[in-house]
Amino acid sequence: MPRPIYATLDLSALAHNHKRVRARVDGAKIWSVVKANAYGHGLQRVAETLASLTDGFALVEFDGAAGLRAAGIKQPIMMLEGCYDNSDLQRCAELKLTPVVHSMAQVRALVASKLANPIDVAVKLNTGMNRLGFDPSELASALRLLKRNASVAGITLMTHFADADGESGIASQLTCFRKTTQGLDLPVSMANSAAILRFPESHGDWVRPGIMLYGSSPFPGATAESFGLKPVMSLHSKLIATRNLKPGDTVGYGCTFTAAKSMRIGVVACGYADGYPRHAPTGTPIVVNGVRTRTLGRVSMDKICVDLEPVPRAEAGAPVLLWGTDGKMVLSADEVAAAAGTISYELFCALAKRVPIEEIGG
Ligand SMILES: *Cc1c(COP(=O)(O)O)cnc(C)c1O
């Protein structure tokens, strides 16, 4: 029998979450963000599910973009980091991709490229994230060069928020963006999931949701459920053994958990080599037989131990939900991620190749 671990991907939940975005953005168009293999959910299946719903796709991998075109995706495809070299510019022309242009070097390469077909571009303004993008003082000269060049068709203006999910919010970046782009009659794109949910004034012409499509909350304090989002990825396994501990017995590598009293524990076939976070400490929530309990001790490569006190009748073979939903219970990836000191984005992207995937609700 195969090892009992598997992930389910609920494609009807993905379509549902896209509808939740649509319902919030008051007519703005939607670039569905599918970088990193659609946040670990599988680029092709996600694109296929969203093809009839969304207005565009956004990612950073050129091979992924070529795969989308080969699969018949007709919508605009934005390359969020732009072109890495000149051959990428040619691919943009061949595949009708919309690269982000974020530096003068990229402007010069594009202007010199003499592309067979002019391409749409998204000109990125740095308003405070300080990773990619033109500083406000550079924008006018970049636009001047792009606007009169035959390789350039449409221009969209974009920026990215550093703390849409946090305390500082977007106010200073939004002010900077508005001030710098005032009077330029071009479509704009600013909002990631957090800004979509929290700052309607940032929606503009195109929004760029990622994590909310996959059913997670971009905020530490608010659940995905409270926004009407449904988990797409669920990670399931089973108990493969149970054991009784005496007071003083320890569990797992490093002996980080010590039983204070007699207790019964279970061993789950899931470890960090499956993508479960190794930093999840004792007490991380986990569901056994439909009942919430907690992990015990360190996560190993292939196994993790759980407390069976709330589920005294659980035996080897009992179903285990690591995150997502079993159809009745929801254990959000956000909650597991928070216990492990990370975010659900990282859990999803880390789902290992050795975990078989079952599509449901397609
Ligand atoms: C990843 C990304 C997004 C999506 O962010 P979420 O927080 O997942 O919604 C939007 N815009 C850019 C530029 C990105 O890199």
CSV table of C-alpha atoms and ligand atoms in Angstrom, one decimal:
chain,number,residue,atom,x,y,z
A,1,MET,CA,0.0,0.0,0.0
A,2,PRO,CA,1.3,3.5,-0.7
A,3,ARG,CA,2.3,5.6,2.3
A,4,PRO,CA,-0.9,7.0,3.6
A,5,ILE,CA,-0.1,10.7,3.1
A,6,TYR,CA,-1.8,12.7,0.4
A,7,ALA,CA,-3.0,16.2,-0.4
A,8,THR,CA,-6.4,17.1,-1.8
A,9,LEU,CA,-6.9,20.2,-4.0
A,10,ASP,CA,-10.4,21.4,-4.0
A,11,LEU,CA,-10.9,23.2,-7.3
A,12,SER,CA,-14.4,24.2,-6.6
A,13,ALA,CA,-13.0,26.1,-3.5
A,14,LEU,CA,-10.5,27.8,-5.8
A,15,ALA,CA,-13.4,28.9,-8.1
A,16,HIS,CA,-15.4,30.0,-5.1
A,17,ASN,CA,-12.5,32.1,-3.8
A,18,HIS,CA,-12.0,33.8,-7.1
A,19,LYS,CA,-15.7,34.8,-7.0
A,20,ARG,CA,-15.1,36.2,-3.5
A,21,VAL,CA,-12.4,38.4,-5.1
A,22,ARG,CA,-14.7,39.5,-7.9
A,23,ALA,CA,-17.4,40.4,-5.4
A,24,ARG,CA,-15.1,42.8,-3.6
A,25,VAL,CA,-13.3,44.7,-6.3
A,26,ASP,CA,-16.1,46.6,-7.9
A,27,GLY,CA,-15.4,46.0,-11.5
A,28,ALA,CA,-11.6,46.0,-11.3
A,29,LYS,CA,-10.0,43.3,-13.4
A,30,ILE,CA,-8.1,40.4,-11.8
A,31,TRP,CA,-4.6,39.2,-12.4
A,32,SER,CA,-4.7,35.8,-10.6
A,33,VAL,CA,-1.2,35.3,-9.1
A,34,VAL,CA,0.1,31.8,-9.9
A,35,LYS,CA,3.8,32.1,-9.3
A,36,ALA,CA,5.7,29.3,-7.6
A,37,ASN,CA,3.6,26.6,-9.2
A,38,ALA,CA,0.4,28.4,-8.1
A,39,TYR,CA,1.7,28.6,-4.5
A,40,GLY,CA,2.3,24.9,-4.6
A,41,HIS,CA,-1.1,24.0,-5.9
A,42,GLY,CA,-0.1,23.1,-9.5
A,43,LEU,CA,0.1,25.8,-12.2
A,44,GLN,CA,-1.8,23.9,-14.9
A,45,ARG,CA,-4.7,22.7,-12.8
A,46,VAL,CA,-5.1,26.2,-11.2
A,47,ALA,CA,-5.0,27.9,-14.6
A,48,GLU,CA,-7.4,25.5,-16.1
A,49,THR,CA,-9.9,26.1,-13.2
A,50,LEU,CA,-9.5,29.9,-13.4
A,51,ALA,CA,-9.3,30.2,-17.2
A,52,SER,CA,-13.0,30.9,-17.6
A,53,LEU,CA,-13.2,33.2,-14.6
A,54,THR,CA,-10.2,35.4,-14.4
A,55,ASP,CA,-8.9,38.3,-16.6
A,56,GLY,CA,-5.2,37.6,-16.4
A,57,PHE,CA,-2.5,35.6,-14.8
A,58,ALA,CA,0.7,36.8,-13.1
A,59,LEU,CA,3.9,34.8,-12.3
A,60,VAL,CA,7.7,35.1,-12.4
A,61,GLU,CA,8.7,31.9,-14.3
A,62,PHE,CA,8.9,32.1,-18.1
A,63,ASP,CA,8.6,28.3,-18.6
A,64,GLY,CA,5.4,28.5,-16.6
A,65,ALA,CA,4.1,31.3,-18.8
A,66,ALA,CA,5.0,29.2,-21.9
A,67,GLY,CA,3.1,26.3,-20.3
A,68,LEU,CA,0.0,28.5,-19.9
A,69,ARG,CA,0.1,29.6,-23.5
A,70,ALA,CA,0.6,25.9,-24.6
A,71,ALA,CA,-2.5,25.0,-22.5
A,72,GLY,CA,-4.5,27.6,-24.5
A,73,ILE,CA,-4.7,30.4,-21.9
A,74,LYS,CA,-5.6,33.5,-23.9
A,75,GLN,CA,-5.6,36.2,-21.2
A,76,PRO,CA,-2.8,38.6,-20.5
A,77,ILE,CA,0.1,37.1,-18.6
A,78,MET,CA,2.1,39.4,-16.4
A,79,MET,CA,5.7,38.6,-15.6
A,80,LEU,CA,6.1,40.0,-12.1
A,81,GLU,CA,9.9,40.3,-12.1
A,82,GLY,CA,10.1,41.3,-15.7
A,83,CYS,CA,12.7,40.0,-18.2
A,84,TYR,CA,15.9,38.5,-16.8
A,85,ASP,CA,17.7,38.9,-20.2
A,86,ASN,CA,17.2,39.7,-23.8
A,87,SER,CA,16.0,36.3,-24.8
A,88,ASP,CA,13.1,36.8,-22.4
A,89,LEU,CA,12.1,39.9,-24.3
A,90,GLN,CA,11.8,37.8,-27.5
A,91,ARG,CA,9.7,35.3,-25.5
A,92,CYS,CA,7.4,38.1,-24.4
A,93,ALA,CA,6.8,39.0,-28.0
A,94,GLU,CA,6.3,35.4,-29.1
A,95,LEU,CA,4.0,34.5,-26.3
A,96,LYS,CA,2.3,37.9,-25.9
A,97,LEU,CA,3.5,38.3,-22.3
A,98,THR,CA,3.3,41.5,-20.3
A,99,PRO,CA,6.6,42.0,-18.5
A,100,VAL,CA,7.0,44.3,-15.5
A,101,VAL,CA,9.6,47.0,-16.4
A,102,HIS,CA,11.3,48.0,-13.2
A,103,SER,CA,14.7,49.5,-14.1
A,104,MET,CA,16.3,51.8,-16.6
A,105,ALA,CA,18.4,48.8,-17.8
A,106,GLN,CA,15.2,47.0,-18.7
A,107,VAL,CA,13.9,50.1,-20.4
A,108,ARG,CA,17.1,50.4,-22.5
A,109,ALA,CA,17.0,46.7,-23.4
A,110,LEU,CA,13.3,47.0,-24.5
A,111,VAL,CA,13.9,50.2,-26.5
A,112,ALA,CA,16.8,48.6,-28.3
A,113,SER,CA,15.0,45.3,-28.9
A,114,LYS,CA,13.0,46.0,-32.1
A,115,LEU,CA,10.5,43.3,-31.3
A,116,ALA,CA,8.5,41.8,-34.1
A,117,ASN,CA,5.2,42.4,-32.2
A,118,PRO,CA,4.9,45.3,-29.7
A,119,ILE,CA,4.2,44.1,-26.2
A,120,ASP,CA,2.2,45.5,-23.3
A,121,VAL,CA,4.3,46.3,-20.3
A,122,ALA,CA,3.6,47.1,-16.6
A,123,VAL,CA,5.8,49.9,-15.4
A,124,LYS,CA,6.6,49.4,-11.7
A,125,LEU,CA,7.0,52.3,-9.3
A,126,ASN,CA,8.8,51.9,-6.0
A,127,THR,CA,6.7,53.6,-3.4
A,128,GLY,CA,8.4,52.2,-0.3
A,129,MET,CA,8.8,48.4,-0.7
A,130,ASN,CA,12.4,49.2,-1.9
A,131,ARG,CA,12.8,46.0,-3.8
A,132,LEU,CA,11.9,46.5,-7.5
A,133,GLY,CA,10.7,49.6,-9.3
A,134,PHE,CA,11.5,53.1,-10.4
A,135,ASP,CA,12.0,55.7,-7.8
A,136,PRO,CA,9.4,58.5,-8.3
A,137,SER,CA,12.1,60.8,-9.7
A,138,GLU,CA,12.8,58.3,-12.5
A,139,LEU,CA,9.3,57.5,-13.7
A,140,ALA,CA,8.8,60.4,-16.1
A,141,SER,CA,12.0,59.7,-18.1
A,142,ALA,CA,11.2,55.9,-18.2
A,143,LEU,CA,7.7,56.6,-19.5
A,144,ARG,CA,9.0,59.1,-22.1
A,145,LEU,CA,11.3,56.4,-23.6
A,146,LEU,CA,8.7,53.7,-23.5
A,147,LYS,CA,5.8,55.7,-24.9
A,148,ARG,CA,7.5,56.6,-28.1
A,149,ASN,CA,9.0,53.2,-28.8
A,150,ALA,CA,7.6,50.8,-31.4
A,151,SER,CA,8.2,47.7,-29.3
A,152,VAL,CA,5.8,49.0,-26.6
A,153,ALA,CA,2.0,48.7,-26.9
A,154,GLY,CA,0.0,49.4,-23.8
A,155,ILE,CA,1.4,50.6,-20.5
A,156,THR,CA,0.0,49.8,-17.0
A,157,LEU,CA,1.4,51.5,-13.9
A,158,MET,CA,1.9,49.3,-10.9
A,159,THR,CA,3.3,49.3,-7.4
A,160,HIS,CA,3.5,46.8,-4.5
A,161,PHE,CA,2.7,47.3,-0.9
A,162,ALA,CA,5.1,46.4,1.9
A,163,ASP,CA,2.6,46.3,4.8
A,164,ALA,CA,-0.9,46.0,3.5
A,165,ASP,CA,-1.4,43.3,6.1
A,166,GLY,CA,0.4,45.1,8.9
A,167,GLU,CA,0.3,48.1,11.1
A,168,SER,CA,1.6,50.8,8.7
A,169,GLY,CA,-1.0,49.9,6.1
A,170,ILE,CA,-0.7,51.5,2.7
A,171,ALA,CA,-1.4,55.2,3.3
A,172,SER,CA,2.1,56.6,2.6
A,173,GLN,CA,2.7,54.3,-0.5
A,174,LEU,CA,-0.8,55.2,-1.9
A,175,THR,CA,-0.1,58.9,-1.5
A,176,CYS,CA,3.3,58.5,-3.2
A,177,PHE,CA,1.8,56.5,-6.1
A,178,ARG,CA,-1.1,59.0,-6.6
A,179,LYS,CA,1.2,62.0,-6.5
A,180,THR,CA,3.8,60.5,-8.9
A,181,THR,CA,1.2,59.2,-11.4
A,182,GLN,CA,-1.1,62.2,-11.3
A,183,GLY,CA,-2.3,63.2,-14.7
A,184,LEU,CA,-1.0,60.1,-16.4
A,185,ASP,CA,-3.9,58.6,-18.1
A,186,LEU,CA,-2.9,54.9,-17.7
A,187,PRO,CA,-4.5,51.9,-16.0
A,188,VAL,CA,-3.1,51.1,-12.5
A,189,SER,CA,-2.5,48.0,-10.5
A,190,MET,CA,-1.6,48.0,-6.8
A,191,ALA,CA,-3.5,45.6,-4.6
A,192,ASN,CA,-2.4,42.2,-3.3
A,193,SER,CA,-4.8,40.1,-1.3
A,194,ALA,CA,-4.4,42.1,1.9
A,195,ALA,CA,-5.0,45.4,0.1
A,196,ILE,CA,-8.0,43.9,-1.7
A,197,LEU,CA,-9.6,42.9,1.6
A,198,ARG,CA,-8.6,45.9,3.6
A,199,PHE,CA,-8.2,48.9,1.4
A,200,PRO,CA,-10.8,49.3,-1.4
A,201,GLU,CA,-9.3,52.7,-2.3
A,202,SER,CA,-6.3,50.7,-3.7
A,203,HIS,CA,-8.2,48.5,-6.1
A,204,GLY,CA,-7.6,50.6,-9.2
A,205,ASP,CA,-8.0,49.0,-12.6
A,206,TRP,CA,-6.4,45.6,-11.9
A,207,VAL,CA,-6.0,43.8,-8.6
A,208,ARG,CA,-3.4,41.0,-8.0
A,209,PRO,CA,-4.7,38.4,-5.5
A,210,GLY,CA,-2.6,35.5,-4.6
A,211,ILE,CA,-3.0,33.9,-1.2
A,212,MET,CA,-6.8,34.6,-0.9
A,213,LEU,CA,-7.4,32.5,-4.1
A,214,TYR,CA,-5.9,29.6,-2.3
A,215,GLY,CA,-8.2,30.1,0.7
A,216,SER,CA,-5.8,31.6,3.3
A,217,SER,CA,-6.0,34.9,5.1
A,218,PRO,CA,-3.3,37.5,4.5
A,219,PHE,CA,-3.8,38.7,8.1
A,220,PRO,CA,-2.5,37.2,11.3
A,221,GLY,CA,-5.6,38.4,13.2
A,222,ALA,CA,-8.4,37.5,10.8
A,223,THR,CA,-9.4,34.0,9.7
A,224,ALA,CA,-9.9,33.1,6.0
A,225,GLU,CA,-13.4,31.9,7.0
A,226,SER,CA,-14.3,35.5,8.1
A,227,PHE,CA,-13.7,36.6,4.5
A,228,GLY,CA,-15.8,33.7,3.1
A,229,LEU,CA,-12.7,32.0,1.8
A,230,LYS,CA,-12.4,28.2,1.6
A,231,PRO,CA,-9.2,26.1,1.8
A,232,VAL,CA,-8.1,24.7,-1.5
A,233,MET,CA,-5.2,22.5,-0.3
A,234,SER,CA,-5.7,20.0,2.5
A,235,LEU,CA,-2.9,17.6,3.8
A,236,HIS,CA,-4.0,14.2,5.0
A,237,SER,CA,-2.3,11.2,6.5
A,238,LYS,CA,-3.0,8.4,9.0
A,239,LEU,CA,-1.7,7.2,12.3
A,240,ILE,CA,0.7,4.3,11.7
A,241,ALA,CA,1.3,3.4,15.3
A,242,THR,CA,0.2,4.2,18.9
A,243,ARG,CA,2.2,3.9,22.1
A,244,ASN,CA,1.7,4.4,25.8
A,245,LEU,CA,4.2,6.6,27.7
A,246,LYS,CA,5.1,6.6,31.4
A,247,PRO,CA,5.8,9.7,33.3
A,248,GLY,CA,9.3,10.9,32.4
A,249,ASP,CA,9.3,9.3,28.9
A,250,THR,CA,10.4,11.6,26.1
A,251,VAL,CA,9.2,11.9,22.5
A,252,GLY,CA,11.3,12.1,19.3
A,253,TYR,CA,14.7,13.7,18.4
A,254,GLY,CA,16.2,15.9,21.0
A,255,CYS,CA,13.8,14.6,23.7
A,256,THR,CA,12.1,18.0,23.6
A,257,PHE,CA,8.8,16.7,25.0
A,258,THR,CA,8.6,14.8,28.3
A,259,ALA,CA,5.4,13.1,29.5
A,260,ALA,CA,4.4,14.5,32.9
A,261,LYS,CA,1.9,11.6,33.4
A,262,SER,CA,0.9,8.4,31.7
A,263,MET,CA,-0.3,9.2,28.2
A,264,ARG,CA,-1.2,7.6,24.9
A,265,ILE,CA,0.4,9.0,21.8
A,266,GLY,CA,0.1,8.4,18.0
A,267,VAL,CA,2.6,8.4,15.2
A,268,VAL,CA,1.6,10.1,12.0
A,269,ALA,CA,3.1,9.4,8.6
A,270,CYS,CA,4.0,13.0,7.8
A,271,GLY,CA,7.3,14.9,8.3
A,272,TYR,CA,9.3,17.8,7.1
A,273,ALA,CA,10.2,15.9,3.9
A,274,ASP,CA,6.5,16.1,3.0
A,275,GLY,CA,6.5,19.8,3.6
A,276,TYR,CA,5.2,19.9,7.1
A,277,PRO,CA,7.2,22.7,8.9
A,278,ARG,CA,10.0,21.4,11.0
A,279,HIS,CA,9.7,24.4,13.3
A,280,ALA,CA,6.2,23.5,14.4
A,281,PRO,CA,6.6,23.0,18.2
A,282,THR,CA,4.8,20.8,20.6
A,283,GLY,CA,1.3,22.0,20.8
A,284,THR,CA,0.8,22.7,17.1
A,285,PRO,CA,-2.9,21.9,16.3
A,286,ILE,CA,-3.6,18.7,14.3
A,287,VAL,CA,-6.8,16.7,13.8
A,288,VAL,CA,-7.1,13.0,14.5
A,289,ASN,CA,-10.3,11.1,13.8
A,290,GLY,CA,-12.1,14.4,13.3
A,291,VAL,CA,-10.9,15.7,16.8
A,292,ARG,CA,-8.5,18.5,17.4
A,293,THR,CA,-5.4,17.6,19.3
A,294,ARG,CA,-1.7,18.7,19.4
A,295,THR,CA,1.6,17.6,18.1
A,296,LEU,CA,4.3,16.4,20.6
A,297,GLY,CA,8.1,16.8,20.2
A,298,ARG,CA,10.1,17.5,17.1
A,299,VAL,CA,8.9,17.0,13.6
A,300,SER,CA,11.1,14.3,12.0
A,301,MET,CA,11.8,13.8,8.3
A,302,ASP,CA,8.9,11.3,7.9
A,303,LYS,CA,7.0,11.3,11.2
A,304,ILE,CA,5.3,13.4,13.8
A,305,CYS,CA,3.8,12.4,17.1
A,306,VAL,CA,0.5,13.5,18.5
A,307,ASP,CA,-1.3,13.5,21.8
A,308,LEU,CA,-4.3,11.0,21.8
A,309,GLU,CA,-5.8,12.2,25.1
A,310,PRO,CA,-8.8,13.9,23.3
A,311,VAL,CA,-9.2,10.9,21.0
A,312,PRO,CA,-8.7,7.8,23.3
A,313,ARG,CA,-10.1,5.4,20.9
A,314,ALA,CA,-7.9,6.3,17.9
A,315,GLU,CA,-5.8,3.4,16.6
A,316,ALA,CA,-3.3,2.9,13.8
A,317,GLY,CA,-5.1,3.7,10.6
A,318,ALA,CA,-7.1,6.6,12.1
A,319,PRO,CA,-7.3,9.5,9.6
A,320,VAL,CA,-5.2,12.6,10.4
A,321,LEU,CA,-5.7,16.1,9.0
A,322,LEU,CA,-2.5,18.2,9.0
A,323,TRP,CA,-4.2,21.3,7.5
A,324,GLY,CA,-7.2,22.2,5.4
A,325,THR,CA,-10.4,20.4,5.7
A,326,ASP,CA,-11.7,16.8,5.9
A,327,GLY,CA,-15.1,17.9,4.7
A,328,LYS,CA,-16.4,18.5,8.3
A,329,MET,CA,-13.6,20.0,10.3
A,330,VAL,CA,-11.5,22.9,9.1
A,331,LEU,CA,-7.9,23.3,10.5
A,332,SER,CA,-6.6,26.3,8.7
A,333,ALA,CA,-3.1,26.3,7.3
A,334,ASP,CA,-2.8,29.8,8.7
A,335,GLU,CA,-3.2,28.4,12.2
A,336,VAL,CA,-0.6,25.7,11.7
A,337,ALA,CA,1.7,28.2,10.1
A,338,ALA,CA,1.4,30.7,13.0
A,339,ALA,CA,2.2,27.9,15.5
A,340,ALA,CA,5.4,27.2,13.4
A,341,GLY,CA,6.3,30.9,13.2
A,342,THR,CA,5.7,31.2,9.5
A,343,ILE,CA,2.8,31.9,7.0
A,344,SER,CA,0.6,29.6,5.0
A,345,TYR,CA,2.3,30.7,1.8
A,346,GLU,CA,5.4,28.9,2.9
A,347,LEU,CA,3.6,25.7,3.9
A,348,PHE,CA,1.8,25.6,0.5
A,349,CYS,CA,4.9,26.2,-1.5
A,350,ALA,CA,6.8,23.6,0.5
A,351,LEU,CA,4.4,20.7,-0.2
A,352,ALA,CA,6.8,18.0,-1.3
A,353,LYS,CA,6.9,16.2,-4.6
A,354,ARG,CA,6.6,12.8,-2.9
A,355,VAL,CA,3.1,13.7,-1.6
A,356,PRO,CA,0.5,12.5,-4.1
A,357,ILE,CA,-2.3,14.9,-5.1
A,358,GLU,CA,-5.9,14.2,-5.5
A,359,GLU,CA,-8.1,16.8,-7.2
A,360,ILE,CA,-11.6,17.1,-5.9
A,361,GLY,CA,-14.6,19.3,-6.8
A,362,GLY,CA,-13.3,20.1,-10.3
B,1,LIG,C1,3.0,37.6,-5.0
B,1,LIG,C2,2.5,38.9,-5.4
B,1,LIG,C3,1.2,39.3,-5.3
B,1,LIG,C4,0.2,38.4,-4.6
B,1,LIG,O1,0.3,38.6,-3.2
B,1,LIG,P1,-0.7,37.9,-2.1
B,1,LIG,O2,-0.3,38.4,-0.8
B,1,LIG,O3,-0.4,36.4,-2.2
B,1,LIG,O4,-2.1,38.3,-2.5
B,1,LIG,C5,0.8,40.5,-5.8
B,1,LIG,N1,1.7,41.3,-6.4
B,1,LIG,C6,3.0,41.0,-6.6
B,1,LIG,C7,3.9,41.9,-7.2
B,1,LIG,C8,3.5,39.8,-6.1
B,1,LIG,O5,4.8,39.5,-6.2
